[in-house]
Tab-separated table of N, CA and C and ligand atoms in Angstrom:
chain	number	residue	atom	x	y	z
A	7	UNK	N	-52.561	50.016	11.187
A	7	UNK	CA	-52.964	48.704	10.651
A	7	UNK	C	-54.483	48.573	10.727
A	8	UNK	N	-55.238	48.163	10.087
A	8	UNK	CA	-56.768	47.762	10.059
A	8	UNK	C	-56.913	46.348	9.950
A	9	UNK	N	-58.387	46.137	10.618
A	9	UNK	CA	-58.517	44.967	10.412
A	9	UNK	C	-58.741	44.584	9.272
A	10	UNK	N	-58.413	43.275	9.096
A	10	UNK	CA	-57.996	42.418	7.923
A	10	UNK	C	-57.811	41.136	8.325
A	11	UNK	N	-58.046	39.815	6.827
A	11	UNK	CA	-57.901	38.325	6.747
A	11	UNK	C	-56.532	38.136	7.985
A	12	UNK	N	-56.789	37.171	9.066
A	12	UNK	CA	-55.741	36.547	9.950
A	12	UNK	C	-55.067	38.171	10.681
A	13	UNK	N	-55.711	38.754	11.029
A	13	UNK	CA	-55.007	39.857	11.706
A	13	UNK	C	-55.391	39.592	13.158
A	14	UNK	N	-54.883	40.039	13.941
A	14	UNK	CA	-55.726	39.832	15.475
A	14	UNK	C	-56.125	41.212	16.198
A	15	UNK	N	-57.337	41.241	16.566
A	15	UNK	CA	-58.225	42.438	16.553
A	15	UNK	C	-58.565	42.283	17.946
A	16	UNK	N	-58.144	43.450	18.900
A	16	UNK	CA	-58.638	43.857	20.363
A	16	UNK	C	-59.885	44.549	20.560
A	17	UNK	N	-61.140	44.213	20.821
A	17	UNK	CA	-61.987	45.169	20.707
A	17	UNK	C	-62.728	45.156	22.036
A	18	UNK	N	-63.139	46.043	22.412
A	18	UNK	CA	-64.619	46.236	23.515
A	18	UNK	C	-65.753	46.578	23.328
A	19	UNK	N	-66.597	45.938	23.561
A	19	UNK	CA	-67.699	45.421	22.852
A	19	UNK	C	-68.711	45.197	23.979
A	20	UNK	N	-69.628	45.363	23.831
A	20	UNK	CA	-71.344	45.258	24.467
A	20	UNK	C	-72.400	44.831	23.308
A	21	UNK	N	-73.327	43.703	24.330
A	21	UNK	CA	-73.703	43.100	23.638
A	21	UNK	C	-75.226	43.365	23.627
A	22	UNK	N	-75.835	43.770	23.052
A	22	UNK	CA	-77.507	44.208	23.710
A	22	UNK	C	-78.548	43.163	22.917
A	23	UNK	N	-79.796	42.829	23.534
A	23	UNK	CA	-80.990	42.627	22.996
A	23	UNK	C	-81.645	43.881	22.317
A	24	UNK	N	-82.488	43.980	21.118
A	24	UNK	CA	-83.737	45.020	20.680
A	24	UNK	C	-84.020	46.056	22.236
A	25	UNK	N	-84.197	45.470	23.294
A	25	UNK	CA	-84.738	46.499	24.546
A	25	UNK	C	-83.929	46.866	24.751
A	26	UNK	N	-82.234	46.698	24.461
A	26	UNK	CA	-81.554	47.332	24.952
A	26	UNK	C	-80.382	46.795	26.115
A	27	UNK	N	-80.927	45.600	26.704
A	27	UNK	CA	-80.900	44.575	27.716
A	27	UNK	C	-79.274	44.371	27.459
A	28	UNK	N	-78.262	44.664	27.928
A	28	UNK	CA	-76.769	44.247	27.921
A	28	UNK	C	-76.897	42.398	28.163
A	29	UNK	N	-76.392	41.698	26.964
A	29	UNK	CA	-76.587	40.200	27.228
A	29	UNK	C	-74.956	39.653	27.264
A	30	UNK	N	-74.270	40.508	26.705
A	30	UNK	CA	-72.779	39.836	27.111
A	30	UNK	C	-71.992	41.191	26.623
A	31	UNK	N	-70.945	41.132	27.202
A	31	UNK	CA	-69.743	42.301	26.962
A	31	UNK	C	-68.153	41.549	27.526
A	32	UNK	N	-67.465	42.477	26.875
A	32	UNK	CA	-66.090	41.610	26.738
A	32	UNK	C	-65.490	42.048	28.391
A	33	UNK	N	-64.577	40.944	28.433
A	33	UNK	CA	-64.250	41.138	30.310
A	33	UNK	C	-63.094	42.002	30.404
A	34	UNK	N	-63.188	42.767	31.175
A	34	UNK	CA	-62.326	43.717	31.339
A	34	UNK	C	-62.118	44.592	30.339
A	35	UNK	N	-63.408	45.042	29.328
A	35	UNK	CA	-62.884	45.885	28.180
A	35	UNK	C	-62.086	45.232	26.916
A	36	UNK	N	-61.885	44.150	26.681
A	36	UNK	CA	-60.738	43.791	25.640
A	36	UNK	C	-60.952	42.148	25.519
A	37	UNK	N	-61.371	42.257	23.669
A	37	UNK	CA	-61.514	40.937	23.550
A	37	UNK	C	-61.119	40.835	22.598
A	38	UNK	N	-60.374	39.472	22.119
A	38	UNK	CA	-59.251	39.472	21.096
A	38	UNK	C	-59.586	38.145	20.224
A	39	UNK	N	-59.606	38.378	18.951
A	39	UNK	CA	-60.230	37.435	18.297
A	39	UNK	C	-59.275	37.253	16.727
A	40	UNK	N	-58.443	36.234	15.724
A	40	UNK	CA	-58.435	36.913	14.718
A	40	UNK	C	-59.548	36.323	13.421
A	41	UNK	N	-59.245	37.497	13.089
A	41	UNK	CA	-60.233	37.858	11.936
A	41	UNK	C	-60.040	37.005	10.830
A	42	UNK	N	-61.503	36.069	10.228
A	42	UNK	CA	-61.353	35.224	9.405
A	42	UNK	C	-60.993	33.917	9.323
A	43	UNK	N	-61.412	33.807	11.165
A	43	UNK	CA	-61.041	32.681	11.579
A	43	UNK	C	-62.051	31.863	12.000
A	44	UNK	N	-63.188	32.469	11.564
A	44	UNK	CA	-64.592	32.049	12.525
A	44	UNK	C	-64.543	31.853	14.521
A	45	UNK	N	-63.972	33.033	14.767
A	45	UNK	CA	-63.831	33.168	16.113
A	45	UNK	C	-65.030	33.783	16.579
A	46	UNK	N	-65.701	34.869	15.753
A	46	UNK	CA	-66.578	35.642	15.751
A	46	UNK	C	-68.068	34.748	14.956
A	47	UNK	N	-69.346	35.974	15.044
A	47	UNK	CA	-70.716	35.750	14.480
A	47	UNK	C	-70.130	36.382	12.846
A	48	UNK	N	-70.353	35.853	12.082
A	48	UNK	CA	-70.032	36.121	10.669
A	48	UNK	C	-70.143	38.295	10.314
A	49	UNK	N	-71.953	38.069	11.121
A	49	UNK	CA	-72.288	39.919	10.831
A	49	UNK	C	-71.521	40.499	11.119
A	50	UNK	N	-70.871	40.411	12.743
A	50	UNK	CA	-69.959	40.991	13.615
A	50	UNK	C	-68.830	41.227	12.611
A	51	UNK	N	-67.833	40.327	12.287
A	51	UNK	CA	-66.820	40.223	11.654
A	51	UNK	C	-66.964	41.295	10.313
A	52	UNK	N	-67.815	40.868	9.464
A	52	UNK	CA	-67.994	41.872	8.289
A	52	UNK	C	-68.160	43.293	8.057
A	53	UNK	N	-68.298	43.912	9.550
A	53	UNK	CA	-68.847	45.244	10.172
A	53	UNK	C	-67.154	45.593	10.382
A	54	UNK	N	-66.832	44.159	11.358
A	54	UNK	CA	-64.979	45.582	11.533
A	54	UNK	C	-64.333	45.310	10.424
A	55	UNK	N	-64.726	44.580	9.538
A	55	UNK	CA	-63.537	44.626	8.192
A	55	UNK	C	-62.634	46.335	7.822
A	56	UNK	N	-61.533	46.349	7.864
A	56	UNK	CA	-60.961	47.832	7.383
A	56	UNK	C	-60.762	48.659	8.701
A	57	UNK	N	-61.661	48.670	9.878
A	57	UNK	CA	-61.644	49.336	11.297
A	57	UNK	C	-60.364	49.664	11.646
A	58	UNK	N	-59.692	50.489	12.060
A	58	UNK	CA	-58.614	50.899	12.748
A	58	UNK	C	-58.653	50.988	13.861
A	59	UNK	N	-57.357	51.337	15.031
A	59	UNK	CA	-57.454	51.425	16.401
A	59	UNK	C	-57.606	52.668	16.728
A	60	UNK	N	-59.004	52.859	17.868
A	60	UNK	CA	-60.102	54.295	17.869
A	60	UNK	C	-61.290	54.133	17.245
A	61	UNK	N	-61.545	53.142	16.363
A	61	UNK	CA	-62.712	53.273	15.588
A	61	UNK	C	-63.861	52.785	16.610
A	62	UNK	N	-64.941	53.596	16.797
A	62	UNK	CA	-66.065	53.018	17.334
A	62	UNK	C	-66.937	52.672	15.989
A	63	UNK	N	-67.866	51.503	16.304
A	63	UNK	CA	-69.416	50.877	15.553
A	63	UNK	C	-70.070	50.534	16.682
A	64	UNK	N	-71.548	50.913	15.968
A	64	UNK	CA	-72.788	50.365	16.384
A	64	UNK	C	-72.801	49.234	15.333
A	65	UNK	N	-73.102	47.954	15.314
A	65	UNK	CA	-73.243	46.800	14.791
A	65	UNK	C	-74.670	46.040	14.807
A	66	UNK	N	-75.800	46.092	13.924
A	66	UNK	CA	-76.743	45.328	14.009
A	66	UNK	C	-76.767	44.052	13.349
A	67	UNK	N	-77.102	42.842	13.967
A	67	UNK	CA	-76.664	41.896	13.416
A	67	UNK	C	-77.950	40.881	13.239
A	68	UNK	N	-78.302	40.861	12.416
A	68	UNK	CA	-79.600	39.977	12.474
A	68	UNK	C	-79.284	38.534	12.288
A	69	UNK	N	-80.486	37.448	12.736
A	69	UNK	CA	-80.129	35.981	12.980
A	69	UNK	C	-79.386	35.336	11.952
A	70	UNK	N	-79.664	35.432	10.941
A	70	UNK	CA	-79.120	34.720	9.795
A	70	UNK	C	-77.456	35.134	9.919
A	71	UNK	N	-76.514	36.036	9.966
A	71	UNK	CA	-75.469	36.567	9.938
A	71	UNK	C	-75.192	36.017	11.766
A	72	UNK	N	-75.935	36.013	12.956
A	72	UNK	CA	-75.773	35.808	14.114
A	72	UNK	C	-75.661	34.061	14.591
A	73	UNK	N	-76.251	34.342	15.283
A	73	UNK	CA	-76.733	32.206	15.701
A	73	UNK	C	-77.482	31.560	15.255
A	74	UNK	N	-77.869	32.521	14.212
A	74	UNK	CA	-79.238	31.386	13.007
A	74	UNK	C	-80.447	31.655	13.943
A	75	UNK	N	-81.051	31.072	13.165
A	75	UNK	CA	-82.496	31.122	13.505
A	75	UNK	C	-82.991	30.287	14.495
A	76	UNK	N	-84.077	30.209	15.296
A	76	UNK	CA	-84.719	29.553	15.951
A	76	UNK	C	-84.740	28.032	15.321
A	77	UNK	N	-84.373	26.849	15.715
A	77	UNK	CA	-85.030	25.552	15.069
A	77	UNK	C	-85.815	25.072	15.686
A	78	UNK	N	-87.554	25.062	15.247
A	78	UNK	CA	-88.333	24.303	16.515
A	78	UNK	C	-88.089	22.613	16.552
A	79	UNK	N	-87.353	22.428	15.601
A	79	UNK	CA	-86.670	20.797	15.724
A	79	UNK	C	-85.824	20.489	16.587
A	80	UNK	N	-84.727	21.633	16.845
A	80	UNK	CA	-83.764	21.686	18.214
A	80	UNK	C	-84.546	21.263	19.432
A	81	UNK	N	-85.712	21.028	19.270
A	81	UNK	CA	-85.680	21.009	20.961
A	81	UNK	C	-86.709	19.413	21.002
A	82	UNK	N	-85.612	18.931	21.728
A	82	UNK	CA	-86.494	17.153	21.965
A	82	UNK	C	-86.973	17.125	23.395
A	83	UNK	N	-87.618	16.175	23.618
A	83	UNK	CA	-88.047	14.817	24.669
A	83	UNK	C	-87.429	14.279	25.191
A	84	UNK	N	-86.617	14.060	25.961
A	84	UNK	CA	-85.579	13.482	25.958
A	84	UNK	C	-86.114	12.347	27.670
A	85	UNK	N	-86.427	10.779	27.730
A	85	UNK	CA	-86.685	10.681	29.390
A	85	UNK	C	-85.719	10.997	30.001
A	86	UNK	N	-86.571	11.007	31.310
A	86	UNK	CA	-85.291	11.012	32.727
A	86	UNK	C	-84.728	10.533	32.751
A	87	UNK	N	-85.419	8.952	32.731
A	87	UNK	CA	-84.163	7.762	32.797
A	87	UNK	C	-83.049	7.657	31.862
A	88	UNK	N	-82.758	8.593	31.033
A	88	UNK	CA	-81.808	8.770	30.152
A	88	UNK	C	-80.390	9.923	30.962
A	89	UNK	N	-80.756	10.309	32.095
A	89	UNK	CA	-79.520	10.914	33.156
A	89	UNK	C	-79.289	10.420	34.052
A	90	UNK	N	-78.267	9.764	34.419
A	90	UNK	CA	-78.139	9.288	35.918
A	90	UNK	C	-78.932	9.684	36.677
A	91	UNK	N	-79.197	8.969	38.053
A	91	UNK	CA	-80.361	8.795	38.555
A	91	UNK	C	-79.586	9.748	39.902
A	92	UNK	N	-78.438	10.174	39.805
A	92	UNK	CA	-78.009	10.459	40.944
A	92	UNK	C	-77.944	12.270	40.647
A	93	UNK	N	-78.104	12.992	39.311
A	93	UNK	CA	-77.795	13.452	38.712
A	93	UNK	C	-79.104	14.594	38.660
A	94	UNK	N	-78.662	16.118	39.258
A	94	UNK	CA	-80.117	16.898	39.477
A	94	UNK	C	-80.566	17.255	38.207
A	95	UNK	N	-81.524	17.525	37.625
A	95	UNK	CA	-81.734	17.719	36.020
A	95	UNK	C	-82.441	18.753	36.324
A	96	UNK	N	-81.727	20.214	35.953
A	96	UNK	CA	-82.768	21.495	36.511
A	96	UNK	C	-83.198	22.659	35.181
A	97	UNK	N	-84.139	23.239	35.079
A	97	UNK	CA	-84.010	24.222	34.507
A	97	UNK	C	-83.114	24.807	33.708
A	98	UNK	N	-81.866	25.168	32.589
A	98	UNK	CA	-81.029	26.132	32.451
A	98	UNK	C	-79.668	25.511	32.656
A	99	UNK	N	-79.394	24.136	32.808
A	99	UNK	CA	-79.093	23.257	32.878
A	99	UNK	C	-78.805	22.684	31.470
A	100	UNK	N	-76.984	22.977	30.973
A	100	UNK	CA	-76.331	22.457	30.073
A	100	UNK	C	-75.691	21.027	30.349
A	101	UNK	N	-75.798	20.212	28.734
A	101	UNK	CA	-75.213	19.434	28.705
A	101	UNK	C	-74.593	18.807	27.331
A	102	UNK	N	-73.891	17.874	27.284
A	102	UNK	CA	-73.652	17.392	26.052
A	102	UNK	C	-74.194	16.096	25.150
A	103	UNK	N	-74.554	16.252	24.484
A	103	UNK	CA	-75.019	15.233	23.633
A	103	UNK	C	-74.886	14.556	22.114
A	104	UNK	N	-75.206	13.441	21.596
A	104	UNK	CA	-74.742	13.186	20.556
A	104	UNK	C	-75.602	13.423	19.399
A	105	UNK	N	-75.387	13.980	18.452
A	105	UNK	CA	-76.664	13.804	17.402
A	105	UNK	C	-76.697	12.809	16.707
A	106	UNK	N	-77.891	11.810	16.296
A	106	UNK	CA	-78.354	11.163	15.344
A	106	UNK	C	-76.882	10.670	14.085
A	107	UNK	N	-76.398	12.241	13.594
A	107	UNK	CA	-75.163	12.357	12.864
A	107	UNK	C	-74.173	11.604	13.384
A	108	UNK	N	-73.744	12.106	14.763
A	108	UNK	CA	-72.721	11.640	15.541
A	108	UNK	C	-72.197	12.270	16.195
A	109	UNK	N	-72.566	13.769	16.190
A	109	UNK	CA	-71.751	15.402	16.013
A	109	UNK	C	-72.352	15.528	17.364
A	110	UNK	N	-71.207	16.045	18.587
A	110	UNK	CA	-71.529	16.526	19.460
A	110	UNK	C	-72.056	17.768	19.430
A	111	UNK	N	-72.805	17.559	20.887
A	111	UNK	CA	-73.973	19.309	20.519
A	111	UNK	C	-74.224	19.651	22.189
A	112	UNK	N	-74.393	20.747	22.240
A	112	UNK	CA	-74.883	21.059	23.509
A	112	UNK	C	-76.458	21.584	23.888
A	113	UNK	N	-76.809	20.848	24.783
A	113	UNK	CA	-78.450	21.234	24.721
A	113	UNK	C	-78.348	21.889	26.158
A	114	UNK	N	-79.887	22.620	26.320
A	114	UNK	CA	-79.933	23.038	27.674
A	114	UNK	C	-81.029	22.768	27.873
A	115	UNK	N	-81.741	22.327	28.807
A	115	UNK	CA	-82.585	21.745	30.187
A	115	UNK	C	-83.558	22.965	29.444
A	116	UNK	N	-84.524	23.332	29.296
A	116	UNK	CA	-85.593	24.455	29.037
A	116	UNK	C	-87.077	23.872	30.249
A	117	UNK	N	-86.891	22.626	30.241
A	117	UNK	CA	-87.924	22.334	31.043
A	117	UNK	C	-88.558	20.844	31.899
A	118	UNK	N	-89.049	20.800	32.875
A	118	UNK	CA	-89.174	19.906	33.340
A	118	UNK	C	-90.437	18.728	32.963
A	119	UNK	N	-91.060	18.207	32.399
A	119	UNK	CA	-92.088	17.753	32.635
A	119	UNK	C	-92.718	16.380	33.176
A	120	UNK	N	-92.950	15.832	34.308
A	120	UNK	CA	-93.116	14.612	34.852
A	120	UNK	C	-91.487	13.976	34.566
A	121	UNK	N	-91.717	12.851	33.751
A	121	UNK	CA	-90.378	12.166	33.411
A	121	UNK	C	-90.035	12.639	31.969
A	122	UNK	N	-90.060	13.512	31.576
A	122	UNK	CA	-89.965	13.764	30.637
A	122	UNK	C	-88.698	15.399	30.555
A	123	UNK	N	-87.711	15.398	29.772
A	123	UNK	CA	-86.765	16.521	29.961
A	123	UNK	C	-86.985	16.906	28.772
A	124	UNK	N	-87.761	18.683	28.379
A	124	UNK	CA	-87.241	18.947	27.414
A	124	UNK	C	-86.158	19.935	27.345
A	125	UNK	N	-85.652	19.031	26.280
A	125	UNK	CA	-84.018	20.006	25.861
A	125	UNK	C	-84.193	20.693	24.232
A	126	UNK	N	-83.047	21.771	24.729
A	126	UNK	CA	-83.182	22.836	23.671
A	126	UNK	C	-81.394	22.601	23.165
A	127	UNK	N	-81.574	22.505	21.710
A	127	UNK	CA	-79.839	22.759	21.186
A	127	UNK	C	-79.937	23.755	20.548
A	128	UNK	N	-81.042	24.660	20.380
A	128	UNK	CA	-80.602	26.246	19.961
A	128	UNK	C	-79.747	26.800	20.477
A	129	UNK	N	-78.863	27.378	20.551
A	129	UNK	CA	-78.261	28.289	21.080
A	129	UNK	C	-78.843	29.905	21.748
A	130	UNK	N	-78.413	29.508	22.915
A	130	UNK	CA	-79.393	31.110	23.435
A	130	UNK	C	-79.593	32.316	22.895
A	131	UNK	N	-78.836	32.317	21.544
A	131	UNK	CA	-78.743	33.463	21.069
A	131	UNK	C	-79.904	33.508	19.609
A	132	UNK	N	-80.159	32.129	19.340
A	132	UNK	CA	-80.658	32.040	18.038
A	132	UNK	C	-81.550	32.695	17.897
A	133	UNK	N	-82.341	33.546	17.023
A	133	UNK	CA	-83.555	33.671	16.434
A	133	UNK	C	-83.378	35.288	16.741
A	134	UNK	N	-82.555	35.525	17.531
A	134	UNK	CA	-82.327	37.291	18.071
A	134	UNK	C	-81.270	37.648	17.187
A	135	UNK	N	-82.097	39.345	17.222
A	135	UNK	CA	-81.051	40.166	16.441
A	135	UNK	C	-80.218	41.139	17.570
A	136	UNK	N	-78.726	41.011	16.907
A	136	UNK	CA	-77.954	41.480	17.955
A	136	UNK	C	-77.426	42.690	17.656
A	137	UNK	N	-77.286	43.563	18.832
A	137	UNK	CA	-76.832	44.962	18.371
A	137	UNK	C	-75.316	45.246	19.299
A	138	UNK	N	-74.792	45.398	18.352
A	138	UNK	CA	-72.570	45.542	19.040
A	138	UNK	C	-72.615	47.164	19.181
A	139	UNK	N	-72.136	47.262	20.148
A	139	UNK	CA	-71.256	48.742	20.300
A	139	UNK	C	-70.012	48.372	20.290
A	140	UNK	N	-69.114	48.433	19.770
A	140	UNK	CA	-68.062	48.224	19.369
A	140	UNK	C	-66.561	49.657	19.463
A	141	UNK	N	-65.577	48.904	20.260
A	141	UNK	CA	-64.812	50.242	20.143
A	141	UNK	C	-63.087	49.517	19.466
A	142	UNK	N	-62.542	49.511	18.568
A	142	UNK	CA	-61.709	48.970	17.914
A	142	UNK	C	-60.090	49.240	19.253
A	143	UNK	N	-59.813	48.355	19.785
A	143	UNK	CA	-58.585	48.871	20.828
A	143	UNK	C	-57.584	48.793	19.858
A	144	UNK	N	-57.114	47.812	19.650
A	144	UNK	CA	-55.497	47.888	18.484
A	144	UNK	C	-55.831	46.641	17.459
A	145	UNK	N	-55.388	46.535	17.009
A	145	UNK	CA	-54.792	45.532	15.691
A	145	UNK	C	-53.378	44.950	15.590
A	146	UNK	N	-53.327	43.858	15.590
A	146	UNK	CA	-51.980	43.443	15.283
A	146	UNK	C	-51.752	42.224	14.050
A	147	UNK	N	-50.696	41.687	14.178
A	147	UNK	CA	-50.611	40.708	12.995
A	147	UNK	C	-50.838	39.188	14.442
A	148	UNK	N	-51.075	38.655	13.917
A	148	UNK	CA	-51.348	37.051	14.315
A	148	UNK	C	-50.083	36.250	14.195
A	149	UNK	N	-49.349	35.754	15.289
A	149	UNK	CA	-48.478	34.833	15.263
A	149	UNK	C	-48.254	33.420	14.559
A	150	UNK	N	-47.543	32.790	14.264
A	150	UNK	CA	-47.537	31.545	13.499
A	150	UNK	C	-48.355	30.443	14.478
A	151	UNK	N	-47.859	30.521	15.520
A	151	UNK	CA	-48.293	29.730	16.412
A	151	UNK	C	-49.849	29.893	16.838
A	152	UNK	N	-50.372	31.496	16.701
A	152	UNK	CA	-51.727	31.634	16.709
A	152	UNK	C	-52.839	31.076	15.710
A	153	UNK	N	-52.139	31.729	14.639
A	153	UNK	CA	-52.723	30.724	13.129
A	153	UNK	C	-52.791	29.380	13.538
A	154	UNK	N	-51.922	28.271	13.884
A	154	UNK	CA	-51.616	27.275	13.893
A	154	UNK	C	-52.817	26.556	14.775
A	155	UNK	N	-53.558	27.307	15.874
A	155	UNK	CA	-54.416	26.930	16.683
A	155	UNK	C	-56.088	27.590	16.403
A	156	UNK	N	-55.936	28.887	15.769
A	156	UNK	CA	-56.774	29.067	15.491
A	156	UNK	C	-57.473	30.646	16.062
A	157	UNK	N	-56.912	30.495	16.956
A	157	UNK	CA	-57.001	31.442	18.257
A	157	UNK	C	-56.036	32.204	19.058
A	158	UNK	N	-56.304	33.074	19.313
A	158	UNK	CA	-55.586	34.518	20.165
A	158	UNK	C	-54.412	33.902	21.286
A	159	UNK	N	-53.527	34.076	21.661
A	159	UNK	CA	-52.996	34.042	22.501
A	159	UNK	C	-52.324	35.163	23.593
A	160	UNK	N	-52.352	34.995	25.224
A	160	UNK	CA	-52.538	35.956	25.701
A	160	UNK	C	-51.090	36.565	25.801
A	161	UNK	N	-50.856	37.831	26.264
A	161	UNK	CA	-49.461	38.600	25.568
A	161	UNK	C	-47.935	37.506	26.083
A	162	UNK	N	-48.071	36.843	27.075
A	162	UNK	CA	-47.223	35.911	27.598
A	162	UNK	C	-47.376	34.683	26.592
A	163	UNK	N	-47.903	34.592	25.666
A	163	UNK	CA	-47.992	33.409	24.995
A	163	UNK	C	-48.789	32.258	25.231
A	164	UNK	N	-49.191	32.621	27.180
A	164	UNK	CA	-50.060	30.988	27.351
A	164	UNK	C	-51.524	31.320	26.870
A	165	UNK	N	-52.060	29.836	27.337
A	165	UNK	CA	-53.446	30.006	27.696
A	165	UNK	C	-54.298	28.792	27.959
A	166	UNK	N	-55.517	29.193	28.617
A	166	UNK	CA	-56.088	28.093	28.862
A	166	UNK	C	-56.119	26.967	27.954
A	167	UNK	N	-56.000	25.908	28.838
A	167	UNK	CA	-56.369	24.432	27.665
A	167	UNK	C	-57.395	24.688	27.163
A	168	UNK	N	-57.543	23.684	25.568
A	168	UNK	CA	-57.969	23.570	24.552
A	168	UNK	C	-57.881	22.538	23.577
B	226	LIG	ZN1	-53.648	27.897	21.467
């Protein structure tokens, strides 16, 4: 079977920066995603299209196909007095917030200044190009109930809330 639209794809995977720098890899060897579901970075996905189980890729994935680009608009001002007062506001330091839109978003703490917090809603990954080593474990078909949610389920059927 190859990967393909709604199939569910086991892969192990490493995640590198340009230096080389390992920035995420799948836990325990095996990460399960299906395909065409936007589970994945769009590049990623378009690279195992057709892949069989055994297939290794190297995967370069540049921003536009990855987490997008840098937005220097993503990142506000935000005061102190806008976090509970009881509430440590540190460095690297995620949280949730509302946009302007209405659309929840997650920013992170990038920095401290007097009373002043700036926050970043880029995503840590944005503006970097990503390089996959990729090793294809199996392929299967996607359950009704998987379709139905969107997402993988583990071989017992459960899984974490959602
Ligand atoms: Zn589910």
């Amino acid at each position: 079977m190859t990967i393909a639209k709604h199939k569910v794809a086991i892969i192990d995977y490493t995640l590198m920066d340009d230096e080389g720098n390992t920035l995420d890899q799948s836990e325990n060897g095996e990460f399960a995603y299906i395909h065409g579901a936007n589970n994945i970075i769009p590049g990623l996905e378009k690279a195992l299209e057709g892949k069989t189980g055994g297939d290794k890729a190297k995967v370069t994935v540049a921003p536009a196909e990855g987490y997008g680009e840098l937005d220097p608009n993503a990142i506000q001002k935000i005061p102190r007095n806008m976090f509970p007062e009881d509430m440590e506001v540190l460095p690297g330091m995620q949280f949730q917030a509302q946009s302007p839109e209405g659309a929840m978003m997650v920013l992170t703490v990038a920095d401290i200044e007097g009373d002043t917090v700036i926050a970043d809603a880029n995503h840590a990954l944005a503006g970097k190009t990503l390089h996959f080593d990729v090793k294809v474990i199996s392929v299967r078909d996607a359950s009704a109930e998987e379709m139905e949610h969107g997402h993988v389920h583990g071989p017992d059927g459960h899984h974490e809330a959602h």
